[in-house]
């Protein structure tokens, strides 16, 4: 079965600083990868998804970006963080051809101060 | 585009009582439906999913859900809840044969009181 690793688990960053959250997946190949953000009372917001290396679809215009340098690696970045970027970030992995399920990592808490 | 509405943001119940968490979706085409559970400060865990076939789907931890196409609903139920069921529950939808996106509702916080 698939295992998703996210790090760091917790991050406190000042406004205007850069961000890099990393997600790696084990136990599958050529997965679909997703970044979601969870803010209080707003459910899960899909930020980016990727169906292959170098292929990124952006769902929400913002100061975040995503990259997929390797098949099982997905990175969420920002050049300059805003207070509104605070939240719980979840990486997810899915393979619709086998099981039609997506699996989530344990999440990364980002607090922008 | 598909969307999901979870009608109750918070549901308080007493231990051993039955519970129903409501979910309605909007889509012009056939969909796959999912329920996930999130315990505090953790990721999401799949409870159950409807892909096709029987409209009554059984999942983990004694939960079940029924797909109702005419009412575009996928309500989650459990006949007797435990304290350990306290968590946030998310309904999600994906369009069949279409986008790779899984769209979530805003979640329902279930609190089970002794």
mmCIF file of C-alpha atoms in Angstrom:
data_model
loop_
_atom_site.group_PDB
_atom_site.id
_atom_site.type_symbol
_atom_site.label_atom_id
_atom_site.label_comp_id
_atom_site.label_asym_id
_atom_site.label_seq_id
_atom_site.Cartn_x
_atom_site.Cartn_y
_atom_site.Cartn_z
ATOM 1 C CA UNK A 1 0.000 0.000 0.000
ATOM 2 C CA UNK A 2 1.002 3.597 -0.466
ATOM 3 C CA UNK A 3 2.814 5.579 2.208
ATOM 4 C CA UNK A 4 3.035 9.343 2.116
ATOM 5 C CA UNK A 5 5.720 11.287 3.956
ATOM 6 C CA UNK A 6 5.398 14.985 4.597
ATOM 7 C CA UNK A 7 7.881 17.324 6.229
ATOM 8 C CA UNK A 8 8.315 19.375 8.166
ATOM 9 C CA UNK A 9 5.385 18.468 10.398
ATOM 10 C CA UNK A 10 5.317 21.909 11.998
ATOM 11 C CA UNK A 11 6.708 25.194 10.762
ATOM 12 C CA UNK A 12 6.632 28.759 12.094
ATOM 13 C CA UNK A 13 7.763 31.321 9.555
ATOM 14 C CA UNK A 14 7.813 35.130 9.499
ATOM 15 C CA UNK A 15 5.830 37.095 6.944
ATOM 16 C CA UNK A 16 7.832 37.567 3.759
ATOM 17 C CA UNK A 17 10.020 34.507 4.240
ATOM 18 C CA UNK A 18 10.173 31.625 1.730
ATOM 19 C CA UNK A 19 8.474 28.260 2.142
ATOM 20 C CA UNK A 20 9.219 24.735 1.065
ATOM 21 C CA UNK A 21 7.039 21.776 2.064
ATOM 22 C CA UNK A 22 8.032 18.400 0.744
ATOM 23 C CA UNK A 23 6.013 15.284 0.076
ATOM 24 C CA UNK A 24 7.304 11.897 -1.018
ATOM 25 C CA UNK A 25 5.375 8.750 -1.786
ATOM 26 C CA UNK A 26 6.327 5.091 -1.457
ATOM 27 C CA UNK A 27 4.653 1.932 -2.697
ATOM 28 C CA UNK A 28 3.364 3.163 -6.033
ATOM 29 C CA UNK A 29 4.548 4.556 -9.330
ATOM 30 C CA UNK A 30 3.207 7.339 -11.535
ATOM 31 C CA UNK A 31 0.636 8.465 -8.969
ATOM 32 C CA UNK A 32 -1.535 11.557 -9.114
ATOM 33 C CA UNK A 33 -0.335 13.944 -6.415
ATOM 34 C CA UNK A 34 -2.258 16.690 -4.674
ATOM 35 C CA UNK A 35 -1.717 19.588 -2.278
ATOM 36 C CA UNK A 36 -4.687 20.624 -0.141
ATOM 37 C CA UNK A 37 -4.898 23.384 2.460
ATOM 38 C CA UNK A 38 -7.189 23.175 5.430
ATOM 39 C CA UNK A 39 -8.183 26.363 7.222
ATOM 40 C CA UNK A 40 -10.572 26.453 10.157
ATOM 41 C CA UNK A 41 -14.193 26.270 9.034
ATOM 42 C CA UNK A 42 -13.310 26.127 5.354
ATOM 43 C CA UNK A 43 -12.831 22.441 4.736
ATOM 44 C CA UNK A 44 -10.178 21.235 2.336
ATOM 45 C CA UNK A 45 -9.182 23.509 -0.502
ATOM 46 C CA UNK A 46 -7.414 21.914 -3.463
ATOM 47 C CA UNK A 47 -4.348 23.995 -4.302
ATOM 48 C CA UNK A 48 -2.451 21.971 -6.916
ATOM 49 C CA UNK A 49 -2.511 18.569 -8.516
ATOM 50 C CA UNK A 50 -0.106 16.725 -10.777
ATOM 51 C CA UNK A 51 -0.626 13.767 -13.080
ATOM 52 C CA UNK A 52 3.063 13.362 -13.937
ATOM 53 C CA UNK A 53 6.578 14.758 -13.649
ATOM 54 C CA UNK A 54 6.640 18.447 -14.442
ATOM 55 C CA UNK A 55 2.853 18.592 -14.925
ATOM 56 C CA UNK A 56 1.179 20.938 -12.452
ATOM 57 C CA UNK A 57 -2.409 22.183 -12.425
ATOM 58 C CA UNK A 58 -3.196 25.160 -10.237
ATOM 59 C CA UNK A 59 -6.637 25.508 -8.746
ATOM 60 C CA UNK A 60 -6.363 28.735 -6.793
ATOM 61 C CA UNK A 61 -4.413 31.835 -7.859
ATOM 62 C CA UNK A 62 -2.138 32.816 -5.005
ATOM 63 C CA UNK A 63 1.474 33.283 -4.051
ATOM 64 C CA UNK A 64 2.105 29.548 -3.738
ATOM 65 C CA UNK A 65 3.604 27.267 -6.374
ATOM 66 C CA UNK A 66 4.170 23.541 -6.740
ATOM 67 C CA UNK A 67 6.737 21.411 -8.496
ATOM 68 C CA UNK A 68 7.164 17.726 -9.227
ATOM 69 C CA UNK A 69 10.832 17.092 -9.951
ATOM 70 C CA UNK A 70 10.536 13.319 -9.599
ATOM 71 C CA UNK A 71 7.735 10.788 -10.034
ATOM 72 C CA UNK A 72 7.078 10.419 -6.319
ATOM 73 C CA UNK A 73 8.069 13.859 -5.046
ATOM 74 C CA UNK A 74 5.810 16.879 -4.792
ATOM 75 C CA UNK A 75 6.953 20.223 -3.389
ATOM 76 C CA UNK A 76 4.902 23.232 -2.288
ATOM 77 C CA UNK A 77 6.744 26.551 -2.284
ATOM 78 C CA UNK A 78 6.397 30.248 -1.777
ATOM 79 C CA UNK A 79 8.862 33.065 -2.308
ATOM 80 C CA UNK A 80 7.202 35.373 0.230
ATOM 81 C CA UNK A 81 4.696 34.111 2.789
ATOM 82 C CA UNK A 82 1.575 36.034 3.796
ATOM 83 C CA UNK A 83 -0.289 35.786 7.083
ATOM 84 C CA UNK A 84 -3.177 34.232 5.162
ATOM 85 C CA UNK A 85 -0.967 31.316 4.140
ATOM 86 C CA UNK A 86 -1.214 29.889 7.660
ATOM 87 C CA UNK A 87 -2.986 26.559 7.794
ATOM 88 C CA UNK A 88 -2.724 22.807 7.697
ATOM 89 C CA UNK A 89 -1.275 21.526 4.423
ATOM 90 C CA UNK A 90 -2.021 18.012 3.282
ATOM 91 C CA UNK A 91 -0.323 16.064 0.538
ATOM 92 C CA UNK A 92 -2.342 13.299 -1.081
ATOM 93 C CA UNK A 93 -1.664 10.525 -3.534
ATOM 94 C CA UNK A 94 -4.150 8.799 -5.793
ATOM 95 C CA UNK A 95 -4.270 6.147 -8.431
ATOM 96 C CA UNK A 96 -7.694 6.085 -9.991
ATOM 97 C CA UNK A 97 -6.928 3.024 -12.032
ATOM 98 C CA UNK A 98 -6.528 0.808 -8.990
ATOM 99 C CA UNK A 99 -8.890 1.311 -6.109
ATOM 100 C CA UNK A 100 -10.175 4.736 -6.951
ATOM 101 C CA UNK A 101 -8.949 6.144 -3.684
ATOM 102 C CA UNK A 102 -6.646 8.889 -2.609
ATOM 103 C CA UNK A 103 -4.517 8.628 0.499
ATOM 104 C CA UNK A 104 -3.338 11.479 2.674
ATOM 105 C CA UNK A 105 -0.135 12.259 4.493
ATOM 106 C CA UNK A 106 -0.098 13.354 8.118
ATOM 107 C CA UNK A 107 -0.028 17.034 7.217
ATOM 108 C CA UNK A 108 2.183 20.041 7.868
ATOM 109 C CA UNK A 109 1.152 22.851 10.190
ATOM 110 C CA UNK A 110 2.297 26.244 8.926
ATOM 111 C CA UNK A 111 2.002 29.326 11.099
ATOM 112 C CA UNK A 112 3.014 32.606 9.523
ATOM 113 C CA UNK A 113 3.809 35.254 12.133
ATOM 114 C CA UNK B 1 -18.257 21.725 -11.938
ATOM 115 C CA UNK B 2 -19.059 19.390 -9.108
ATOM 116 C CA UNK B 3 -19.591 20.610 -5.556
ATOM 117 C CA UNK B 4 -20.344 19.116 -2.149
ATOM 118 C CA UNK B 5 -22.520 20.491 0.635
ATOM 119 C CA UNK B 6 -22.333 19.167 4.163
ATOM 120 C CA UNK B 7 -25.403 20.571 5.797
ATOM 121 C CA UNK B 8 -24.256 20.469 9.411
ATOM 122 C CA UNK B 9 -20.988 22.010 10.546
ATOM 123 C CA UNK B 10 -21.298 20.489 14.038
ATOM 124 C CA UNK B 11 -23.227 17.488 15.345
ATOM 125 C CA UNK B 12 -23.245 16.736 19.093
ATOM 126 C CA UNK B 13 -24.602 13.358 20.204
ATOM 127 C CA UNK B 14 -24.528 11.164 23.271
ATOM 128 C CA UNK B 15 -22.591 7.925 23.419
ATOM 129 C CA UNK B 16 -24.493 4.895 22.041
ATOM 130 C CA UNK B 17 -26.967 7.118 20.165
ATOM 131 C CA UNK B 18 -27.399 6.815 16.388
ATOM 132 C CA UNK B 19 -25.997 9.511 14.136
ATOM 133 C CA UNK B 20 -26.456 10.690 10.561
ATOM 134 C CA UNK B 21 -24.104 13.127 8.873
ATOM 135 C CA UNK B 22 -25.610 14.651 5.764
ATOM 136 C CA UNK B 23 -23.939 15.187 2.404
ATOM 137 C CA UNK B 24 -25.409 16.452 -0.852
ATOM 138 C CA UNK B 25 -23.538 16.859 -4.091
ATOM 139 C CA UNK B 26 -24.056 18.719 -7.309
ATOM 140 C CA UNK B 27 -22.970 17.283 -10.636
ATOM 141 C CA UNK B 28 -24.441 16.957 -14.091
ATOM 142 C CA UNK B 29 -22.732 13.613 -14.665
ATOM 143 C CA UNK B 30 -22.135 10.402 -12.734
ATOM 144 C CA UNK B 31 -19.851 10.606 -9.740
ATOM 145 C CA UNK B 32 -17.805 8.620 -7.281
ATOM 146 C CA UNK B 33 -18.472 9.481 -3.627
ATOM 147 C CA UNK B 34 -16.279 9.235 -0.541
ATOM 148 C CA UNK B 35 -16.342 9.803 3.202
ATOM 149 C CA UNK B 36 -13.137 10.560 5.085
ATOM 150 C CA UNK B 37 -12.504 10.977 8.819
ATOM 151 C CA UNK B 38 -9.935 13.269 10.393
ATOM 152 C CA UNK B 39 -8.841 12.902 14.015
ATOM 153 C CA UNK B 40 -7.253 15.971 15.671
ATOM 154 C CA UNK B 41 -3.947 17.045 14.134
ATOM 155 C CA UNK B 42 -3.875 14.113 11.737
ATOM 156 C CA UNK B 43 -4.347 13.488 8.043
ATOM 157 C CA UNK B 44 -7.525 12.082 6.508
ATOM 158 C CA UNK B 45 -8.456 8.407 6.581
ATOM 159 C CA UNK B 46 -10.872 6.822 4.130
ATOM 160 C CA UNK B 47 -14.068 5.560 5.801
ATOM 161 C CA UNK B 48 -15.914 4.279 2.749
ATOM 162 C CA UNK B 49 -16.552 4.923 -0.924
ATOM 163 C CA UNK B 50 -19.262 4.445 -3.513
ATOM 164 C CA UNK B 51 -18.062 3.579 -7.003
ATOM 165 C CA UNK B 52 -20.939 1.567 -8.476
ATOM 166 C CA UNK B 53 -23.330 -1.274 -7.663
ATOM 167 C CA UNK B 54 -25.161 -1.510 -4.357
ATOM 168 C CA UNK B 55 -26.233 1.889 -3.093
ATOM 169 C CA UNK B 56 -25.608 0.892 0.533
ATOM 170 C CA UNK B 57 -21.913 0.995 1.290
ATOM 171 C CA UNK B 58 -20.317 -0.304 4.467
ATOM 172 C CA UNK B 59 -17.062 1.085 5.759
ATOM 173 C CA UNK B 60 -14.691 0.855 8.667
ATOM 174 C CA UNK B 61 -15.567 1.457 12.327
ATOM 175 C CA UNK B 62 -19.219 0.448 11.832
ATOM 176 C CA UNK B 63 -20.103 3.322 9.508
ATOM 177 C CA UNK B 64 -22.270 3.002 6.414
ATOM 178 C CA UNK B 65 -23.595 5.364 3.765
ATOM 179 C CA UNK B 66 -26.364 5.237 1.214
ATOM 180 C CA UNK B 67 -26.118 6.704 -2.263
ATOM 181 C CA UNK B 68 -29.378 8.285 -3.407
ATOM 182 C CA UNK B 69 -29.109 9.428 -7.005
ATOM 183 C CA UNK B 70 -32.529 11.089 -7.186
ATOM 184 C CA UNK B 71 -31.779 13.198 -4.116
ATOM 185 C CA UNK B 72 -28.076 13.567 -4.970
ATOM 186 C CA UNK B 73 -27.196 12.580 -1.435
ATOM 187 C CA UNK B 74 -24.661 10.347 0.288
ATOM 188 C CA UNK B 75 -25.475 10.477 3.998
ATOM 189 C CA UNK B 76 -23.217 8.759 6.526
ATOM 190 C CA UNK B 77 -24.757 6.771 9.392
ATOM 191 C CA UNK B 78 -23.789 4.782 12.429
ATOM 192 C CA UNK B 79 -26.364 3.045 14.663
ATOM 193 C CA UNK B 80 -24.439 3.501 17.915
ATOM 194 C CA UNK B 81 -21.522 5.900 18.347
ATOM 195 C CA UNK B 82 -18.580 5.758 20.725
ATOM 196 C CA UNK B 83 -16.532 8.478 22.355
ATOM 197 C CA UNK B 84 -13.710 7.516 19.993
ATOM 198 C CA UNK B 85 -15.831 8.525 16.984
ATOM 199 C CA UNK B 86 -15.333 12.172 17.917
ATOM 200 C CA UNK B 87 -13.642 13.635 14.845
ATOM 201 C CA UNK B 88 -14.275 15.686 11.742
ATOM 202 C CA UNK B 89 -15.918 13.958 8.792
ATOM 203 C CA UNK B 90 -15.550 15.009 5.171
ATOM 204 C CA UNK B 91 -17.657 14.059 2.179
ATOM 205 C CA UNK B 92 -15.973 14.187 -1.250
ATOM 206 C CA UNK B 93 -16.935 13.728 -4.884
ATOM 207 C CA UNK B 94 -15.105 12.968 -8.091
ATOM 208 C CA UNK B 95 -16.636 13.020 -11.559
ATOM 209 C CA UNK B 96 -16.544 9.698 -13.406
ATOM 210 C CA UNK B 97 -14.309 9.668 -16.450
ATOM 211 C CA UNK B 98 -13.348 13.253 -16.001
ATOM 212 C CA UNK B 99 -10.952 15.362 -14.004
ATOM 213 C CA UNK B 100 -8.447 13.961 -11.553
ATOM 214 C CA UNK B 101 -9.815 16.311 -8.913
ATOM 215 C CA UNK B 102 -11.440 15.187 -5.673
ATOM 216 C CA UNK B 103 -13.647 17.953 -4.282
ATOM 217 C CA UNK B 104 -14.422 18.070 -0.568
ATOM 218 C CA UNK B 105 -17.216 19.498 1.524
ATOM 219 C CA UNK B 106 -16.440 21.801 4.443
ATOM 220 C CA UNK B 107 -16.664 19.020 6.987
ATOM 221 C CA UNK B 108 -18.876 18.070 9.920
ATOM 222 C CA UNK B 109 -17.462 18.043 13.430
ATOM 223 C CA UNK B 110 -18.959 15.092 15.312
ATOM 224 C CA UNK B 111 -18.703 15.312 19.092
ATOM 225 C CA UNK B 112 -19.742 12.279 21.111
ATOM 226 C CA UNK B 113 -20.519 13.079 24.739
ATOM 227 C CA UNK B 114 -20.640 10.585 27.613
#
